[in-house]
Amino acid sequence: MSDRRDIDIAFLRQRLEDRRADISAHSNHSEDYRKPVELDQQAVGRLSRMDALQDQQMHLEQERRRAAELDRIEKTLARIEHADYGFCHNCGEEIEKKRLEFDPTTPLCVDCAAHVKHS
């Protein structure tokens, strides 16, 4: 468990677990939309192949983003378990409480995040 006493670890963990479940549900729901597009000669009038391909690409990108968010969530839950949560990966200082409440998966303090963004 994290050494941070100023943040509600149990609440943040529950938020992360709820978000993970939500992402998994969306991923399962959209699985059919990510399958390869087949040209159905009878359906061409209803939906063009171009529209189907564009729709498929949109769902693939959404899935890529969900996978990236799931990865961040898993890494954050691991940091909570190993008492590393709430401390900047770069400088080791505490990450501001409000920053963690806004985005519990953030691994950097404001200063280090700004430095990375400008690099």
Short mmCIF file of N, CA, C and O in Angstrom, two decimals:
data_model
loop_
_atom_site.label_atom_id
_atom_site.label_comp_id
_atom_site.label_asym_id
_atom_site.label_seq_id
_atom_site.Cartn_x
_atom_site.Cartn_y
_atom_site.Cartn_z
N MET A 1 0.83 -1.18 0.00
CA MET A 1 0.00 0.00 0.00
C MET A 1 0.87 1.24 0.00
O MET A 1 1.96 1.24 0.54
N SER A 2 0.39 2.31 -0.59
CA SER A 2 1.16 3.55 -0.69
C SER A 2 1.41 4.17 0.68
O SER A 2 0.61 4.03 1.59
N ASP A 3 2.52 4.87 0.79
CA ASP A 3 2.87 5.57 2.02
C ASP A 3 2.15 6.90 2.14
O ASP A 3 2.25 7.56 3.18
N ARG A 4 1.45 7.33 1.13
CA ARG A 4 0.77 8.63 1.15
C ARG A 4 -0.44 8.55 2.07
O ARG A 4 -1.34 7.75 1.88
N ARG A 5 -0.47 9.41 3.08
CA ARG A 5 -1.58 9.46 4.03
C ARG A 5 -2.58 10.57 3.70
O ARG A 5 -3.66 10.61 4.24
N ASP A 6 -2.19 11.47 2.80
CA ASP A 6 -3.03 12.61 2.46
C ASP A 6 -4.03 12.33 1.34
O ASP A 6 -4.86 13.17 1.03
N ILE A 7 -3.95 11.14 0.75
CA ILE A 7 -4.87 10.80 -0.34
C ILE A 7 -5.66 9.55 0.04
O ILE A 7 -5.19 8.71 0.80
N ASP A 8 -6.87 9.46 -0.47
CA ASP A 8 -7.74 8.33 -0.20
C ASP A 8 -7.44 7.22 -1.21
O ASP A 8 -8.05 7.15 -2.27
N ILE A 9 -6.49 6.39 -0.85
CA ILE A 9 -6.04 5.31 -1.75
C ILE A 9 -7.19 4.38 -2.11
O ILE A 9 -7.34 3.98 -3.27
N ALA A 10 -8.00 4.01 -1.12
CA ALA A 10 -9.10 3.07 -1.38
C ALA A 10 -10.08 3.65 -2.40
O ALA A 10 -10.53 2.94 -3.31
N PHE A 11 -10.38 4.93 -2.29
CA PHE A 11 -11.29 5.58 -3.23
C PHE A 11 -10.69 5.60 -4.64
O PHE A 11 -11.37 5.27 -5.61
N LEU A 12 -9.42 5.99 -4.74
CA LEU A 12 -8.76 6.05 -6.05
C LEU A 12 -8.64 4.66 -6.66
O LEU A 12 -8.84 4.49 -7.86
N ARG A 13 -8.34 3.66 -5.84
CA ARG A 13 -8.25 2.29 -6.35
C ARG A 13 -9.61 1.85 -6.90
O ARG A 13 -9.69 1.25 -7.97
N GLN A 14 -10.68 2.16 -6.18
CA GLN A 14 -12.02 1.79 -6.64
C GLN A 14 -12.35 2.49 -7.96
O GLN A 14 -12.93 1.88 -8.86
N ARG A 15 -11.99 3.77 -8.08
CA ARG A 15 -12.20 4.48 -9.34
C ARG A 15 -11.48 3.78 -10.49
O ARG A 15 -12.02 3.62 -11.59
N LEU A 16 -10.24 3.36 -10.23
CA LEU A 16 -9.44 2.69 -11.26
C LEU A 16 -10.06 1.34 -11.63
O LEU A 16 -10.15 0.99 -12.81
N GLU A 17 -10.48 0.59 -10.63
CA GLU A 17 -11.09 -0.72 -10.90
C GLU A 17 -12.41 -0.58 -11.64
O GLU A 17 -12.71 -1.37 -12.54
N ASP A 18 -13.21 0.43 -11.27
CA ASP A 18 -14.47 0.68 -11.98
C ASP A 18 -14.21 1.08 -13.43
O ASP A 18 -14.90 0.62 -14.34
N ARG A 19 -13.21 1.93 -13.63
CA ARG A 19 -12.88 2.35 -15.00
C ARG A 19 -12.38 1.18 -15.82
O ARG A 19 -12.72 1.03 -16.99
N ARG A 20 -11.57 0.31 -15.21
CA ARG A 20 -11.07 -0.88 -15.90
C ARG A 20 -12.24 -1.76 -16.34
O ARG A 20 -12.26 -2.23 -17.49
N ALA A 21 -13.22 -1.96 -15.47
CA ALA A 21 -14.39 -2.76 -15.82
C ALA A 21 -15.19 -2.11 -16.95
O ALA A 21 -15.65 -2.80 -17.87
N ASP A 22 -15.32 -0.80 -16.90
CA ASP A 22 -16.05 -0.07 -17.94
C ASP A 22 -15.35 -0.19 -19.29
O ASP A 22 -15.99 -0.43 -20.32
N ILE A 23 -14.04 -0.06 -19.28
CA ILE A 23 -13.27 -0.17 -20.53
C ILE A 23 -13.40 -1.57 -21.10
O ILE A 23 -13.60 -1.75 -22.31
N SER A 24 -13.31 -2.58 -20.26
CA SER A 24 -13.43 -3.97 -20.72
C SER A 24 -14.81 -4.23 -21.32
O SER A 24 -14.93 -4.90 -22.35
N ALA A 25 -15.83 -3.67 -20.71
CA ALA A 25 -17.19 -3.84 -21.24
C ALA A 25 -17.32 -3.19 -22.61
O ALA A 25 -17.89 -3.77 -23.53
N HIS A 26 -16.78 -1.98 -22.77
CA HIS A 26 -16.83 -1.30 -24.07
C HIS A 26 -16.03 -2.08 -25.11
O HIS A 26 -16.44 -2.17 -26.27
N SER A 27 -14.91 -2.61 -24.71
CA SER A 27 -14.08 -3.37 -25.64
C SER A 27 -14.81 -4.61 -26.13
O SER A 27 -14.81 -4.92 -27.32
N ASN A 28 -15.45 -5.31 -25.22
CA ASN A 28 -16.20 -6.51 -25.60
C ASN A 28 -17.38 -6.15 -26.50
O ASN A 28 -17.68 -6.86 -27.46
N HIS A 29 -18.04 -5.04 -26.20
CA HIS A 29 -19.19 -4.61 -26.98
C HIS A 29 -18.82 -4.24 -28.42
O HIS A 29 -19.57 -4.49 -29.35
N SER A 30 -17.65 -3.65 -28.60
CA SER A 30 -17.28 -3.16 -29.93
C SER A 30 -16.44 -4.16 -30.73
O SER A 30 -15.98 -3.83 -31.82
N GLU A 31 -16.26 -5.35 -30.23
CA GLU A 31 -15.41 -6.34 -30.91
C GLU A 31 -15.86 -6.62 -32.34
O GLU A 31 -15.05 -6.67 -33.27
N ASP A 32 -17.15 -6.76 -32.55
CA ASP A 32 -17.65 -7.04 -33.90
C ASP A 32 -17.36 -5.92 -34.88
O ASP A 32 -17.15 -6.15 -36.07
N TYR A 33 -17.33 -4.69 -34.40
CA TYR A 33 -17.10 -3.53 -35.27
C TYR A 33 -15.65 -3.43 -35.74
O TYR A 33 -15.36 -2.71 -36.68
N ARG A 34 -14.74 -4.14 -35.07
CA ARG A 34 -13.33 -4.08 -35.43
C ARG A 34 -12.92 -5.20 -36.38
O ARG A 34 -11.79 -5.24 -36.83
N LYS A 35 -13.83 -6.10 -36.69
CA LYS A 35 -13.51 -7.21 -37.59
C LYS A 35 -13.31 -6.69 -39.01
O LYS A 35 -13.83 -5.63 -39.38
N PRO A 36 -12.58 -7.44 -39.83
CA PRO A 36 -12.37 -7.01 -41.22
C PRO A 36 -13.70 -6.79 -41.95
O PRO A 36 -14.67 -7.51 -41.73
N VAL A 37 -13.70 -5.78 -42.78
CA VAL A 37 -14.90 -5.43 -43.53
C VAL A 37 -14.99 -6.31 -44.77
O VAL A 37 -14.03 -6.44 -45.52
N GLU A 38 -16.16 -6.90 -44.95
CA GLU A 38 -16.39 -7.71 -46.15
C GLU A 38 -17.40 -6.98 -47.03
O GLU A 38 -18.35 -6.39 -46.53
N LEU A 39 -17.17 -7.04 -48.31
CA LEU A 39 -18.08 -6.39 -49.24
C LEU A 39 -19.26 -7.32 -49.50
O LEU A 39 -19.11 -8.39 -50.07
N ASP A 40 -20.41 -6.91 -49.05
CA ASP A 40 -21.65 -7.65 -49.26
C ASP A 40 -22.38 -6.96 -50.41
O ASP A 40 -22.87 -5.84 -50.26
N GLN A 41 -22.43 -7.61 -51.54
CA GLN A 41 -23.01 -7.00 -52.73
C GLN A 41 -24.45 -6.55 -52.51
O GLN A 41 -24.90 -5.59 -53.11
N GLN A 42 -25.18 -7.22 -51.64
CA GLN A 42 -26.57 -6.84 -51.39
C GLN A 42 -26.67 -5.64 -50.45
O GLN A 42 -27.69 -4.97 -50.42
N ALA A 43 -25.62 -5.39 -49.66
CA ALA A 43 -25.68 -4.31 -48.68
C ALA A 43 -25.06 -3.01 -49.20
O ALA A 43 -25.09 -2.01 -48.51
N VAL A 44 -24.52 -3.02 -50.42
CA VAL A 44 -23.83 -1.84 -50.93
C VAL A 44 -24.75 -0.63 -50.95
O VAL A 44 -24.32 0.47 -50.66
N GLY A 45 -26.00 -0.81 -51.23
CA GLY A 45 -26.93 0.31 -51.25
C GLY A 45 -27.13 0.94 -49.87
O GLY A 45 -27.34 2.12 -49.75
N ARG A 46 -27.04 0.14 -48.82
CA ARG A 46 -27.27 0.66 -47.47
C ARG A 46 -26.03 1.29 -46.87
O ARG A 46 -26.10 2.26 -46.15
N LEU A 47 -24.90 0.71 -47.12
CA LEU A 47 -23.68 1.19 -46.49
C LEU A 47 -22.52 0.94 -47.42
O LEU A 47 -22.22 -0.20 -47.78
N SER A 48 -21.88 1.99 -47.83
CA SER A 48 -20.78 1.81 -48.77
C SER A 48 -19.59 1.17 -48.07
O SER A 48 -19.43 1.24 -46.86
N ARG A 49 -18.76 0.53 -48.86
CA ARG A 49 -17.55 -0.09 -48.32
C ARG A 49 -16.66 0.97 -47.66
O ARG A 49 -16.07 0.73 -46.62
N MET A 50 -16.60 2.16 -48.24
CA MET A 50 -15.78 3.23 -47.68
C MET A 50 -16.27 3.61 -46.29
O MET A 50 -15.46 3.78 -45.37
N ASP A 51 -17.57 3.72 -46.14
CA ASP A 51 -18.13 4.04 -44.82
C ASP A 51 -17.83 2.92 -43.82
O ASP A 51 -17.50 3.19 -42.66
N ALA A 52 -17.93 1.69 -44.26
CA ALA A 52 -17.65 0.55 -43.39
C ALA A 52 -16.19 0.53 -42.96
O ALA A 52 -15.87 0.27 -41.80
N LEU A 53 -15.29 0.82 -43.90
CA LEU A 53 -13.87 0.86 -43.57
C LEU A 53 -13.55 2.01 -42.61
O LEU A 53 -12.76 1.85 -41.66
N GLN A 54 -14.16 3.14 -42.84
CA GLN A 54 -13.95 4.29 -41.96
C GLN A 54 -14.47 3.97 -40.55
O GLN A 54 -13.81 4.28 -39.56
N ASP A 55 -15.62 3.36 -40.46
CA ASP A 55 -16.19 2.97 -39.18
C ASP A 55 -15.29 1.96 -38.47
O ASP A 55 -15.04 2.07 -37.26
N GLN A 56 -14.76 1.00 -39.23
CA GLN A 56 -13.86 0.00 -38.65
C GLN A 56 -12.61 0.68 -38.10
O GLN A 56 -12.17 0.37 -36.99
N GLN A 57 -12.03 1.60 -38.85
CA GLN A 57 -10.82 2.29 -38.39
C GLN A 57 -11.09 3.11 -37.13
O GLN A 57 -10.24 3.17 -36.23
N MET A 58 -12.24 3.72 -37.06
CA MET A 58 -12.61 4.47 -35.87
C MET A 58 -12.67 3.55 -34.65
O MET A 58 -12.14 3.87 -33.58
N HIS A 59 -13.26 2.39 -34.81
CA HIS A 59 -13.36 1.43 -33.70
C HIS A 59 -12.00 0.85 -33.34
O HIS A 59 -11.72 0.61 -32.16
N LEU A 60 -11.15 0.64 -34.33
CA LEU A 60 -9.79 0.16 -34.04
C LEU A 60 -9.00 1.20 -33.23
O LEU A 60 -8.28 0.84 -32.29
N GLU A 61 -9.14 2.46 -33.59
CA GLU A 61 -8.46 3.52 -32.85
C GLU A 61 -9.01 3.62 -31.43
O GLU A 61 -8.25 3.81 -30.48
N GLN A 62 -10.31 3.52 -31.29
CA GLN A 62 -10.90 3.54 -29.95
C GLN A 62 -10.37 2.38 -29.11
O GLN A 62 -10.08 2.55 -27.93
N GLU A 63 -10.21 1.23 -29.71
CA GLU A 63 -9.68 0.07 -29.00
C GLU A 63 -8.22 0.28 -28.62
O GLU A 63 -7.79 -0.09 -27.53
N ARG A 64 -7.45 0.90 -29.50
CA ARG A 64 -6.05 1.20 -29.18
C ARG A 64 -5.97 2.12 -27.96
O ARG A 64 -5.18 1.92 -27.06
N ARG A 65 -6.84 3.12 -27.93
CA ARG A 65 -6.86 4.05 -26.80
C ARG A 65 -7.32 3.36 -25.52
O ARG A 65 -6.78 3.63 -24.44
N ARG A 66 -8.30 2.47 -25.64
CA ARG A 66 -8.73 1.72 -24.46
C ARG A 66 -7.60 0.85 -23.93
O ARG A 66 -7.38 0.77 -22.72
N ALA A 67 -6.86 0.20 -24.83
CA ALA A 67 -5.74 -0.64 -24.41
C ALA A 67 -4.67 0.18 -23.71
O ALA A 67 -4.10 -0.25 -22.69
N ALA A 68 -4.39 1.37 -24.21
CA ALA A 68 -3.40 2.24 -23.58
C ALA A 68 -3.87 2.68 -22.20
O ALA A 68 -3.08 2.70 -21.24
N GLU A 69 -5.15 2.99 -22.08
CA GLU A 69 -5.68 3.39 -20.77
C GLU A 69 -5.66 2.22 -19.79
O GLU A 69 -5.32 2.37 -18.62
N LEU A 70 -6.01 1.03 -20.29
CA LEU A 70 -5.94 -0.17 -19.43
C LEU A 70 -4.52 -0.40 -18.94
O LEU A 70 -4.31 -0.76 -17.78
N ASP A 71 -3.56 -0.20 -19.80
CA ASP A 71 -2.16 -0.36 -19.42
C ASP A 71 -1.79 0.63 -18.31
O ASP A 71 -1.14 0.26 -17.33
N ARG A 72 -2.22 1.87 -18.46
CA ARG A 72 -1.94 2.88 -17.42
C ARG A 72 -2.61 2.50 -16.10
O ARG A 72 -2.02 2.65 -15.02
N ILE A 73 -3.83 1.99 -16.18
CA ILE A 73 -4.55 1.58 -14.97
C ILE A 73 -3.83 0.43 -14.28
O ILE A 73 -3.64 0.44 -13.06
N GLU A 74 -3.42 -0.58 -15.05
CA GLU A 74 -2.73 -1.74 -14.47
C GLU A 74 -1.42 -1.31 -13.80
O GLU A 74 -1.09 -1.78 -12.71
N LYS A 75 -0.68 -0.43 -14.46
CA LYS A 75 0.57 0.05 -13.88
C LYS A 75 0.31 0.85 -12.60
O LYS A 75 1.08 0.75 -11.63
N THR A 76 -0.76 1.62 -12.59
CA THR A 76 -1.10 2.40 -11.40
C THR A 76 -1.49 1.49 -10.25
O THR A 76 -1.06 1.70 -9.11
N LEU A 77 -2.30 0.47 -10.53
CA LEU A 77 -2.69 -0.47 -9.47
C LEU A 77 -1.46 -1.19 -8.91
O LEU A 77 -1.37 -1.43 -7.70
N ALA A 78 -0.50 -1.49 -9.77
CA ALA A 78 0.74 -2.12 -9.30
C ALA A 78 1.52 -1.16 -8.41
O ALA A 78 2.08 -1.57 -7.39
N ARG A 79 1.55 0.13 -8.78
CA ARG A 79 2.25 1.12 -7.94
C ARG A 79 1.58 1.24 -6.58
O ARG A 79 2.26 1.40 -5.57
N ILE A 80 0.26 1.14 -6.55
CA ILE A 80 -0.45 1.20 -5.27
C ILE A 80 -0.04 0.02 -4.39
O ILE A 80 0.24 0.19 -3.21
N GLU A 81 0.03 -1.15 -4.98
CA GLU A 81 0.39 -2.35 -4.21
C GLU A 81 1.83 -2.33 -3.72
O GLU A 81 2.15 -2.88 -2.68
N HIS A 82 2.71 -1.66 -4.46
CA HIS A 82 4.13 -1.65 -4.12
C HIS A 82 4.56 -0.38 -3.40
O HIS A 82 5.76 -0.09 -3.30
N ALA A 83 3.60 0.38 -2.89
CA ALA A 83 3.86 1.60 -2.12
C ALA A 83 4.59 2.68 -2.92
O ALA A 83 5.24 3.55 -2.34
N ASP A 84 4.52 2.62 -4.24
CA ASP A 84 5.14 3.64 -5.08
C ASP A 84 4.14 4.70 -5.53
O ASP A 84 4.52 5.67 -6.19
N TYR A 85 2.89 4.51 -5.19
CA TYR A 85 1.84 5.37 -5.71
C TYR A 85 1.91 6.77 -5.09
O TYR A 85 2.11 6.93 -3.90
N GLY A 86 1.71 7.76 -5.94
CA GLY A 86 1.65 9.14 -5.48
C GLY A 86 2.98 9.85 -5.52
O GLY A 86 3.07 11.02 -5.14
N PHE A 87 4.00 9.17 -5.99
CA PHE A 87 5.33 9.76 -6.09
C PHE A 87 5.76 9.80 -7.55
O PHE A 87 5.54 8.85 -8.30
N CYS A 88 6.37 10.89 -7.94
CA CYS A 88 6.79 11.12 -9.32
C CYS A 88 7.83 10.09 -9.75
O CYS A 88 8.79 9.84 -9.04
N HIS A 89 7.62 9.51 -10.92
CA HIS A 89 8.57 8.55 -11.48
C HIS A 89 9.91 9.19 -11.80
O HIS A 89 10.93 8.54 -11.79
N ASN A 90 9.88 10.47 -12.11
CA ASN A 90 11.08 11.16 -12.55
C ASN A 90 11.92 11.69 -11.38
O ASN A 90 13.10 11.40 -11.29
N CYS A 91 11.30 12.47 -10.50
CA CYS A 91 12.07 13.13 -9.43
C CYS A 91 11.85 12.51 -8.05
O CYS A 91 12.61 12.81 -7.13
N GLY A 92 10.82 11.68 -7.89
CA GLY A 92 10.57 11.04 -6.61
C GLY A 92 9.78 11.85 -5.62
O GLY A 92 9.43 11.37 -4.54
N GLU A 93 9.46 13.10 -5.97
CA GLU A 93 8.66 13.96 -5.08
C GLU A 93 7.20 13.54 -5.12
O GLU A 93 6.75 12.86 -6.05
N GLU A 94 6.44 13.96 -4.10
CA GLU A 94 5.01 13.66 -4.07
C GLU A 94 4.30 14.36 -5.22
O GLU A 94 4.59 15.52 -5.52
N ILE A 95 3.37 13.65 -5.84
CA ILE A 95 2.50 14.25 -6.85
C ILE A 95 1.36 14.93 -6.09
O ILE A 95 0.81 14.36 -5.15
N GLU A 96 1.03 16.13 -6.50
CA GLU A 96 -0.01 16.91 -5.82
C GLU A 96 -1.31 16.13 -5.75
O GLU A 96 -1.74 15.47 -6.72
N LYS A 97 -1.95 16.19 -4.59
CA LYS A 97 -3.20 15.46 -4.33
C LYS A 97 -4.26 15.76 -5.39
O LYS A 97 -4.89 14.84 -5.92
N LYS A 98 -4.45 17.03 -5.73
CA LYS A 98 -5.48 17.39 -6.72
C LYS A 98 -5.16 16.80 -8.09
O LYS A 98 -6.06 16.45 -8.84
N ARG A 99 -3.89 16.70 -8.42
CA ARG A 99 -3.49 16.09 -9.70
C ARG A 99 -3.88 14.62 -9.72
O ARG A 99 -4.38 14.11 -10.72
N LEU A 100 -3.64 13.92 -8.62
CA LEU A 100 -4.00 12.51 -8.54
C LEU A 100 -5.51 12.31 -8.54
O LEU A 100 -6.01 11.34 -9.11
N GLU A 101 -6.24 13.22 -7.91
CA GLU A 101 -7.69 13.12 -7.90
C GLU A 101 -8.25 13.34 -9.30
O GLU A 101 -9.23 12.72 -9.69
N PHE A 102 -7.62 14.24 -10.07
CA PHE A 102 -8.07 14.50 -11.44
C PHE A 102 -7.75 13.32 -12.35
O PHE A 102 -8.58 12.86 -13.11
N ASP A 103 -6.51 12.81 -12.27
CA ASP A 103 -6.09 11.66 -13.07
C ASP A 103 -5.26 10.72 -12.19
O ASP A 103 -4.06 10.92 -12.03
N PRO A 104 -5.92 9.72 -11.61
CA PRO A 104 -5.21 8.81 -10.71
C PRO A 104 -4.06 8.04 -11.37
O PRO A 104 -3.22 7.49 -10.68
N THR A 105 -4.01 8.01 -12.70
CA THR A 105 -2.96 7.24 -13.38
C THR A 105 -1.72 8.06 -13.68
O THR A 105 -0.75 7.52 -14.22
N THR A 106 -1.72 9.33 -13.34
CA THR A 106 -0.58 10.17 -13.69
C THR A 106 0.68 9.73 -12.93
O THR A 106 0.65 9.58 -11.72
N PRO A 107 1.77 9.51 -13.65
CA PRO A 107 3.00 9.07 -12.98
C PRO A 107 3.99 10.20 -12.69
O PRO A 107 5.04 9.96 -12.12
N LEU A 108 3.67 11.43 -13.11
CA LEU A 108 4.61 12.55 -12.99
C LEU A 108 3.99 13.72 -12.24
O LEU A 108 2.80 13.98 -12.37
N CYS A 109 4.84 14.43 -11.51
CA CYS A 109 4.41 15.68 -10.88
C CYS A 109 4.26 16.75 -11.97
O CYS A 109 4.68 16.54 -13.12
N VAL A 110 3.69 17.87 -11.62
CA VAL A 110 3.44 18.94 -12.59
C VAL A 110 4.75 19.42 -13.22
O VAL A 110 4.83 19.60 -14.45
N ASP A 111 5.77 19.64 -12.41
CA ASP A 111 7.04 20.14 -12.93
C ASP A 111 7.66 19.18 -13.95
O ASP A 111 8.11 19.59 -15.02
N CYS A 112 7.70 17.90 -13.60
CA CYS A 112 8.30 16.92 -14.51
C CYS A 112 7.45 16.72 -15.76
O CYS A 112 7.99 16.57 -16.86
N ALA A 113 6.14 16.77 -15.61
CA ALA A 113 5.26 16.64 -16.78
C ALA A 113 5.44 17.82 -17.72
O ALA A 113 5.48 17.64 -18.94
N ALA A 114 5.60 19.00 -17.16
CA ALA A 114 5.83 20.19 -18.00
C ALA A 114 7.17 20.09 -18.70
O ALA A 114 7.29 20.48 -19.86
N HIS A 115 8.16 19.60 -18.00
CA HIS A 115 9.49 19.44 -18.61
C HIS A 115 9.47 18.43 -19.75
O HIS A 115 10.04 18.67 -20.80
N VAL A 116 8.77 17.32 -19.56
CA VAL A 116 8.66 16.29 -20.60
C VAL A 116 7.92 16.84 -21.80
O VAL A 116 8.30 16.59 -22.94
N LYS A 117 6.88 17.62 -21.54
CA LYS A 117 6.06 18.18 -22.63
C LYS A 117 6.86 19.15 -23.48
O LYS A 117 6.67 19.24 -24.68
N HIS A 118 7.77 19.88 -22.88
CA HIS A 118 8.56 20.87 -23.59
C HIS A 118 9.85 20.31 -24.17
O HIS A 118 10.58 21.01 -24.85
N SER A 119 10.15 19.08 -23.90
CA SER A 119 11.40 18.49 -24.41
C SER A 119 11.31 18.13 -25.86
O SER A 119 10.36 17.87 -26.44
#
